[in-house]
Amino acid sequence: MNEDFISCWNEILVPKWFRFRHLLAGNGAIHSAIAYPWYAFRPGERVLDIGCGCGETCLDIARRVTPSGEVVGLDCTEAFVRTAREDAVRDGCAQVRYEQGDAQTHPLPPEYFDAVFSRFGVMFFESVVMALRNARRALKPDGRLCLIVWRTIQDNPCWGSAKEIALRHLPPPGDQARTCGPGPFSMADEETDRAMLKAAGFDRVEMFRRVDAEICIGTDVEEAIDYQMLVGPAGEIVREAGEEGGRKLERIRADLGAMLAEFQRADGSVWMPSSTWAIMARKTQD
């Protein structure tokens, strides 16, 4: 149930997210900076940001819609919303406000927004279609849906390489593993995504672009290892393996360190390839 996924975010992921916020937000910013010109947010527009996290994207979009526009950030995680509100006050973005709730069912004003945006948010919903239907109702006629989602883990060595190393030592997590939703790669397949968009009422898909970029996964190798073990799929494998995961942890970290060192830059930071889809669909008349 989606309530279980929301509980997982609030209870498990929040401390890890704040520890690595500089990496998670920074990596997302690399992909959204490429996509923003395609989405063409304009002064005076009203934009809904689904799964906004700590609100970095809301502040980005607020600068584009200017004080004459409005940005509403929606997220299910209390600590993220609280932090986002504090940051908006600090930055003086009066045109930004935040609401806490599940995008699948959260009440939204009908035909209010010019655009709905989500960066790395919708992949975790129990029902993407339900969330997108809710978003569609909130869009004005001809309003646009703008999504950034991860492509396959094979297209993302920044996550996949560490997972492969962990699987050399441990079995994959079982069906009963506790998760925070379907997972970051649940929207990796273009055909599946187009089917979900159509089921949600978005018949007019205007853009489906692949974006490849190197992202920073650590300011040094040790941080990169911690990042993979605490946030990435490699860490889930170790965690779900229980005592056996603990026994193999040192060997896994050593193998990770050797692999990650190959991607170190002159300043010591670790950068690896990543790949996303930038998607835009339009709400047509019912």
CSV table of C-alpha atoms in Angstrom, one decimal:
chain,number,residue,atom,x,y,z
A,1,MET,CA,0.0,0.0,0.0
A,2,ASN,CA,1.1,3.6,-0.6
A,3,GLU,CA,0.9,4.3,3.1
A,4,ASP,CA,3.7,1.8,3.7
A,5,PHE,CA,5.9,3.5,1.1
A,6,ILE,CA,5.2,6.9,2.7
A,7,SER,CA,6.1,5.4,6.1
A,8,CYS,CA,9.3,4.1,4.7
A,9,TRP,CA,10.3,7.5,3.3
A,10,ASN,CA,9.6,9.2,6.6
A,11,GLU,CA,11.2,6.6,8.9
A,12,ILE,CA,14.1,5.2,6.9
A,13,LEU,CA,15.2,7.5,4.0
A,14,VAL,CA,15.0,11.0,5.7
A,15,PRO,CA,18.3,10.8,7.6
A,16,LYS,CA,20.1,9.4,4.6
A,17,TRP,CA,18.7,12.0,2.3
A,18,PHE,CA,19.8,14.9,4.5
A,19,ARG,CA,23.3,13.4,4.9
A,20,PHE,CA,23.7,13.2,1.1
A,21,ARG,CA,21.5,16.1,0.1
A,22,HIS,CA,24.4,17.9,-1.5
A,23,LEU,CA,24.8,14.9,-3.9
A,24,LEU,CA,21.2,14.0,-4.4
A,25,ALA,CA,20.0,17.5,-5.1
A,26,GLY,CA,23.2,18.4,-7.1
A,27,ASN,CA,22.9,15.4,-9.3
A,28,GLY,CA,19.2,16.1,-10.0
A,29,ALA,CA,20.1,19.7,-10.8
A,30,ILE,CA,22.4,18.5,-13.6
A,31,HIS,CA,19.5,16.8,-15.3
A,32,SER,CA,16.9,19.4,-14.7
A,33,ALA,CA,19.2,22.2,-15.9
A,34,ILE,CA,19.3,20.5,-19.2
A,35,ALA,CA,15.5,19.9,-19.3
A,36,TYR,CA,14.2,23.3,-18.1
A,37,PRO,CA,14.6,25.1,-21.4
A,38,TRP,CA,12.5,22.4,-23.1
A,39,TYR,CA,9.7,22.9,-20.5
A,40,ALA,CA,9.8,26.6,-21.0
A,41,PHE,CA,8.3,27.8,-17.7
A,42,ARG,CA,7.3,31.4,-18.2
A,43,PRO,CA,6.7,34.5,-16.0
A,44,GLY,CA,3.2,34.4,-14.5
A,45,GLU,CA,2.7,30.7,-14.7
A,46,ARG,CA,1.3,28.5,-12.0
A,47,VAL,CA,3.4,25.3,-11.6
A,48,LEU,CA,2.8,22.2,-9.4
A,49,ASP,CA,5.9,20.3,-8.4
A,50,ILE,CA,5.1,16.7,-7.4
A,51,GLY,CA,7.5,14.9,-5.1
A,52,CYS,CA,9.4,18.1,-4.6
A,53,GLY,CA,11.6,16.9,-1.7
A,54,CYS,CA,13.4,19.7,0.0
A,55,GLY,CA,12.1,22.1,-2.6
A,56,GLU,CA,15.2,22.8,-4.7
A,57,THR,CA,13.3,22.4,-7.9
A,58,CYS,CA,10.5,24.7,-6.6
A,59,LEU,CA,13.0,27.5,-6.1
A,60,ASP,CA,14.5,26.9,-9.6
A,61,ILE,CA,11.0,27.1,-11.2
A,62,ALA,CA,10.0,30.1,-9.0
A,63,ARG,CA,12.9,32.1,-10.5
A,64,ARG,CA,11.5,31.3,-14.0
A,65,VAL,CA,7.9,32.1,-13.3
A,66,THR,CA,9.0,35.3,-11.4
A,67,PRO,CA,7.0,36.8,-8.5
A,68,SER,CA,4.0,37.2,-10.8
A,69,GLY,CA,3.7,33.4,-11.0
A,70,GLU,CA,3.2,30.7,-8.3
A,71,VAL,CA,4.8,27.4,-7.5
A,72,VAL,CA,3.2,24.7,-5.2
A,73,GLY,CA,5.5,22.0,-4.0
A,74,LEU,CA,3.8,18.7,-2.9
A,75,ASP,CA,5.6,15.9,-1.0
A,76,CYS,CA,4.6,13.1,1.4
A,77,THR,CA,7.6,13.5,3.7
A,78,GLU,CA,7.1,15.9,6.7
A,79,ALA,CA,10.8,16.7,7.2
A,80,PHE,CA,11.3,17.5,3.5
A,81,VAL,CA,8.3,19.9,3.5
A,82,ARG,CA,9.5,21.6,6.7
A,83,THR,CA,12.9,22.1,5.3
A,84,ALA,CA,11.5,23.4,2.0
A,85,ARG,CA,9.4,26.0,3.7
A,86,GLU,CA,12.4,27.2,5.7
A,87,ASP,CA,14.5,27.5,2.6
A,88,ALA,CA,11.8,29.4,0.7
A,89,VAL,CA,11.6,31.9,3.5
A,90,ARG,CA,15.4,32.2,3.6
A,91,ASP,CA,15.5,32.8,-0.2
A,92,GLY,CA,12.6,35.3,-0.1
A,93,CYS,CA,10.5,33.3,-2.6
A,94,ALA,CA,7.0,34.4,-1.6
A,95,GLN,CA,5.6,32.9,-4.8
A,96,VAL,CA,6.4,29.4,-3.5
A,97,ARG,CA,4.3,27.4,-1.0
A,98,TYR,CA,4.3,23.8,0.1
A,99,GLU,CA,1.7,21.1,0.9
A,100,GLN,CA,2.3,17.7,2.5
A,101,GLY,CA,0.3,14.9,1.0
A,102,ASP,CA,0.1,11.9,-1.3
A,103,ALA,CA,0.0,13.1,-4.9
A,104,GLN,CA,-2.3,10.1,-5.8
A,105,THR,CA,-5.1,11.4,-3.7
A,106,HIS,CA,-4.2,14.9,-2.4
A,107,PRO,CA,-7.0,17.4,-3.2
A,108,LEU,CA,-5.8,19.9,-5.9
A,109,PRO,CA,-7.7,22.8,-7.4
A,110,PRO,CA,-9.2,21.8,-10.8
A,111,GLU,CA,-7.8,23.4,-13.9
A,112,TYR,CA,-5.5,25.7,-11.9
A,113,PHE,CA,-2.0,25.0,-13.0
A,114,ASP,CA,-0.3,25.8,-16.3
A,115,ALA,CA,2.3,23.0,-15.7
A,116,VAL,CA,2.9,20.0,-13.5
A,117,PHE,CA,6.5,19.1,-12.9
A,118,SER,CA,8.3,16.2,-11.2
A,119,ARG,CA,11.9,15.3,-11.0
A,120,PHE,CA,12.6,11.8,-9.7
A,121,GLY,CA,9.2,11.8,-7.9
A,122,VAL,CA,6.6,9.8,-9.7
A,123,MET,CA,8.7,6.6,-10.0
A,124,PHE,CA,8.0,5.8,-6.4
A,125,PHE,CA,4.2,5.9,-6.4
A,126,GLU,CA,2.2,2.8,-5.9
A,127,SER,CA,0.0,3.9,-8.9
A,128,VAL,CA,1.7,6.4,-11.3
A,129,VAL,CA,-1.5,6.5,-13.3
A,130,MET,CA,-3.6,7.6,-10.3
A,131,ALA,CA,-1.1,10.4,-9.5
A,132,LEU,CA,-1.0,11.6,-13.1
A,133,ARG,CA,-4.8,11.5,-13.3
A,134,ASN,CA,-4.9,13.7,-10.2
A,135,ALA,CA,-2.3,16.0,-11.8
A,136,ARG,CA,-4.3,16.2,-15.1
A,137,ARG,CA,-7.4,17.3,-13.3
A,138,ALA,CA,-5.4,20.2,-11.8
A,139,LEU,CA,-4.0,21.3,-15.2
A,140,LYS,CA,-5.6,24.0,-17.3
A,141,PRO,CA,-6.7,22.9,-20.8
A,142,ASP,CA,-3.5,22.6,-22.9
A,143,GLY,CA,-1.4,22.5,-19.7
A,144,ARG,CA,1.7,20.5,-19.8
A,145,LEU,CA,3.1,17.6,-17.7
A,146,CYS,CA,6.9,17.7,-17.4
A,147,LEU,CA,8.7,14.7,-16.0
A,148,ILE,CA,12.3,13.7,-15.4
A,149,VAL,CA,12.8,9.9,-14.6
A,150,TRP,CA,15.7,7.5,-14.5
A,151,ARG,CA,16.3,5.2,-17.4
A,152,THR,CA,17.3,1.6,-16.8
A,153,ILE,CA,19.9,0.7,-14.2
A,154,GLN,CA,22.0,-0.7,-17.0
A,155,ASP,CA,22.0,2.8,-18.5
A,156,ASN,CA,23.0,4.2,-15.1
A,157,PRO,CA,26.5,2.9,-14.0
A,158,CYS,CA,26.3,5.5,-11.2
A,159,TRP,CA,24.0,3.0,-9.5
A,160,GLY,CA,24.3,-0.2,-11.4
A,161,SER,CA,28.0,-0.8,-11.0
A,162,ALA,CA,27.8,-0.9,-7.2
A,163,LYS,CA,24.8,-3.2,-7.4
A,164,GLU,CA,26.7,-5.6,-9.6
A,165,ILE,CA,29.5,-5.7,-7.0
A,166,ALA,CA,27.1,-6.3,-4.1
A,167,LEU,CA,25.5,-9.2,-6.1
A,168,ARG,CA,28.8,-10.9,-6.5
A,169,HIS,CA,28.8,-11.4,-2.7
A,170,LEU,CA,25.1,-11.6,-1.7
A,171,PRO,CA,21.7,-12.8,-3.1
A,172,PRO,CA,19.2,-10.2,-4.3
A,173,PRO,CA,16.6,-8.9,-1.8
A,174,GLY,CA,13.5,-11.2,-1.5
A,175,ASP,CA,9.9,-10.3,-2.3
A,176,GLN,CA,9.3,-9.2,1.3
A,177,ALA,CA,12.0,-6.6,1.4
A,178,ARG,CA,10.8,-3.2,2.8
A,179,THR,CA,10.8,-0.6,0.0
A,180,CYS,CA,9.9,3.0,-0.5
A,181,GLY,CA,7.8,2.4,-3.6
A,182,PRO,CA,8.3,0.6,-6.9
A,183,GLY,CA,11.8,2.1,-7.2
A,184,PRO,CA,13.8,4.7,-9.1
A,185,PHE,CA,13.9,2.7,-12.3
A,186,SER,CA,10.2,1.8,-12.5
A,187,MET,CA,9.7,4.3,-15.4
A,188,ALA,CA,12.7,3.3,-17.4
A,189,ASP,CA,10.8,1.8,-20.3
A,190,GLU,CA,9.5,4.3,-22.9
A,191,GLU,CA,6.7,2.1,-24.1
A,192,THR,CA,5.4,1.5,-20.6
A,193,ASP,CA,5.6,5.2,-19.8
A,194,ARG,CA,3.6,6.1,-22.9
A,195,ALA,CA,1.0,3.6,-21.9
A,196,MET,CA,0.7,5.0,-18.4
A,197,LEU,CA,0.5,8.5,-19.7
A,198,LYS,CA,-2.3,7.5,-22.1
A,199,ALA,CA,-4.2,5.7,-19.2
A,200,ALA,CA,-3.9,8.9,-17.2
A,201,GLY,CA,-5.5,10.9,-20.0
A,202,PHE,CA,-2.4,12.4,-21.6
A,203,ASP,CA,-2.9,11.4,-25.2
A,204,ARG,CA,-0.5,14.1,-26.6
A,205,VAL,CA,3.1,13.3,-25.7
A,206,GLU,CA,5.2,16.0,-27.2
A,207,MET,CA,8.7,15.0,-26.0
A,208,PHE,CA,10.6,11.9,-25.0
A,209,ARG,CA,14.3,12.8,-24.9
A,210,ARG,CA,17.2,10.8,-23.5
A,211,VAL,CA,19.6,12.9,-21.3
A,212,ASP,CA,23.0,11.5,-20.5
A,213,ALA,CA,25.3,13.3,-18.0
A,214,GLU,CA,28.0,12.5,-15.6
A,215,ILE,CA,27.0,13.1,-11.9
A,216,CYS,CA,29.0,13.4,-8.7
A,217,ILE,CA,28.5,10.5,-6.4
A,218,GLY,CA,31.0,11.5,-3.8
A,219,THR,CA,33.5,14.3,-2.9
A,220,ASP,CA,36.0,11.5,-2.4
A,221,VAL,CA,36.0,7.7,-2.7
A,222,GLU,CA,35.0,7.0,1.0
A,223,GLU,CA,31.9,9.3,0.6
A,224,ALA,CA,31.0,7.6,-2.7
A,225,ILE,CA,31.2,4.2,-1.0
A,226,ASP,CA,28.9,5.4,1.9
A,227,TYR,CA,26.5,6.9,-0.6
A,228,GLN,CA,26.2,3.6,-2.5
A,229,MET,CA,25.8,1.6,0.7
A,230,LEU,CA,23.2,3.9,2.4
A,231,VAL,CA,21.2,5.3,-0.6
A,232,GLY,CA,21.8,3.0,-3.6
A,233,PRO,CA,20.5,-0.5,-4.5
A,234,ALA,CA,23.8,-2.0,-3.4
A,235,GLY,CA,23.0,-0.9,0.1
A,236,GLU,CA,19.6,-2.5,0.0
A,237,ILE,CA,21.2,-5.8,-1.0
A,238,VAL,CA,23.5,-5.7,2.0
A,239,ARG,CA,20.7,-4.5,4.4
A,240,GLU,CA,18.3,-7.2,3.4
A,241,ALA,CA,21.0,-9.9,3.7
A,242,GLY,CA,21.0,-9.4,7.4
A,243,GLU,CA,23.9,-11.1,9.3
A,244,GLU,CA,25.4,-12.4,6.0
A,245,GLY,CA,25.4,-8.8,4.7
A,246,GLY,CA,27.3,-7.7,7.8
A,247,ARG,CA,29.9,-10.4,7.3
A,248,LYS,CA,30.4,-9.5,3.7
A,249,LEU,CA,30.3,-5.7,4.1
A,250,GLU,CA,34.0,-5.1,4.4
A,251,ARG,CA,34.8,-7.1,1.3
A,252,ILE,CA,32.0,-5.3,-0.6
A,253,ARG,CA,33.3,-1.9,0.5
A,254,ALA,CA,36.8,-2.8,-0.6
A,255,ASP,CA,35.6,-3.9,-4.1
A,256,LEU,CA,33.5,-0.7,-4.4
A,257,GLY,CA,36.5,1.4,-3.5
A,258,ALA,CA,38.6,-0.2,-6.2
A,259,MET,CA,35.9,0.3,-8.8
A,260,LEU,CA,35.1,3.9,-7.8
A,261,ALA,CA,38.7,5.0,-7.8
A,262,GLU,CA,38.7,4.5,-11.5
A,263,PHE,CA,36.2,7.4,-11.8
A,264,GLN,CA,38.0,9.9,-9.5
A,265,ARG,CA,38.8,13.3,-10.8
A,266,ALA,CA,41.9,15.4,-10.0
A,267,ASP,CA,40.1,17.0,-7.0
A,268,GLY,CA,39.3,13.6,-5.6
A,269,SER,CA,35.6,13.7,-6.4
A,270,VAL,CA,34.0,10.7,-8.0
A,271,TRP,CA,31.8,11.2,-11.2
A,272,MET,CA,30.0,8.5,-13.1
A,273,PRO,CA,27.6,8.2,-16.1
A,274,SER,CA,23.9,8.6,-15.6
A,275,SER,CA,20.9,8.7,-17.9
A,276,THR,CA,17.3,10.0,-17.7
A,277,TRP,CA,14.2,10.5,-19.8
A,278,ALA,CA,12.9,14.1,-20.1
A,279,ILE,CA,9.2,13.8,-20.9
A,280,MET,CA,6.5,16.4,-21.8
A,281,ALA,CA,2.9,15.7,-22.4
A,282,ARG,CA,0.0,18.0,-23.0
A,283,LYS,CA,-3.5,18.0,-21.6
A,284,THR,CA,-6.0,18.0,-24.4
A,285,GLN,CA,-9.7,18.8,-24.1
A,286,ASP,CA,-11.9,16.1,-22.6
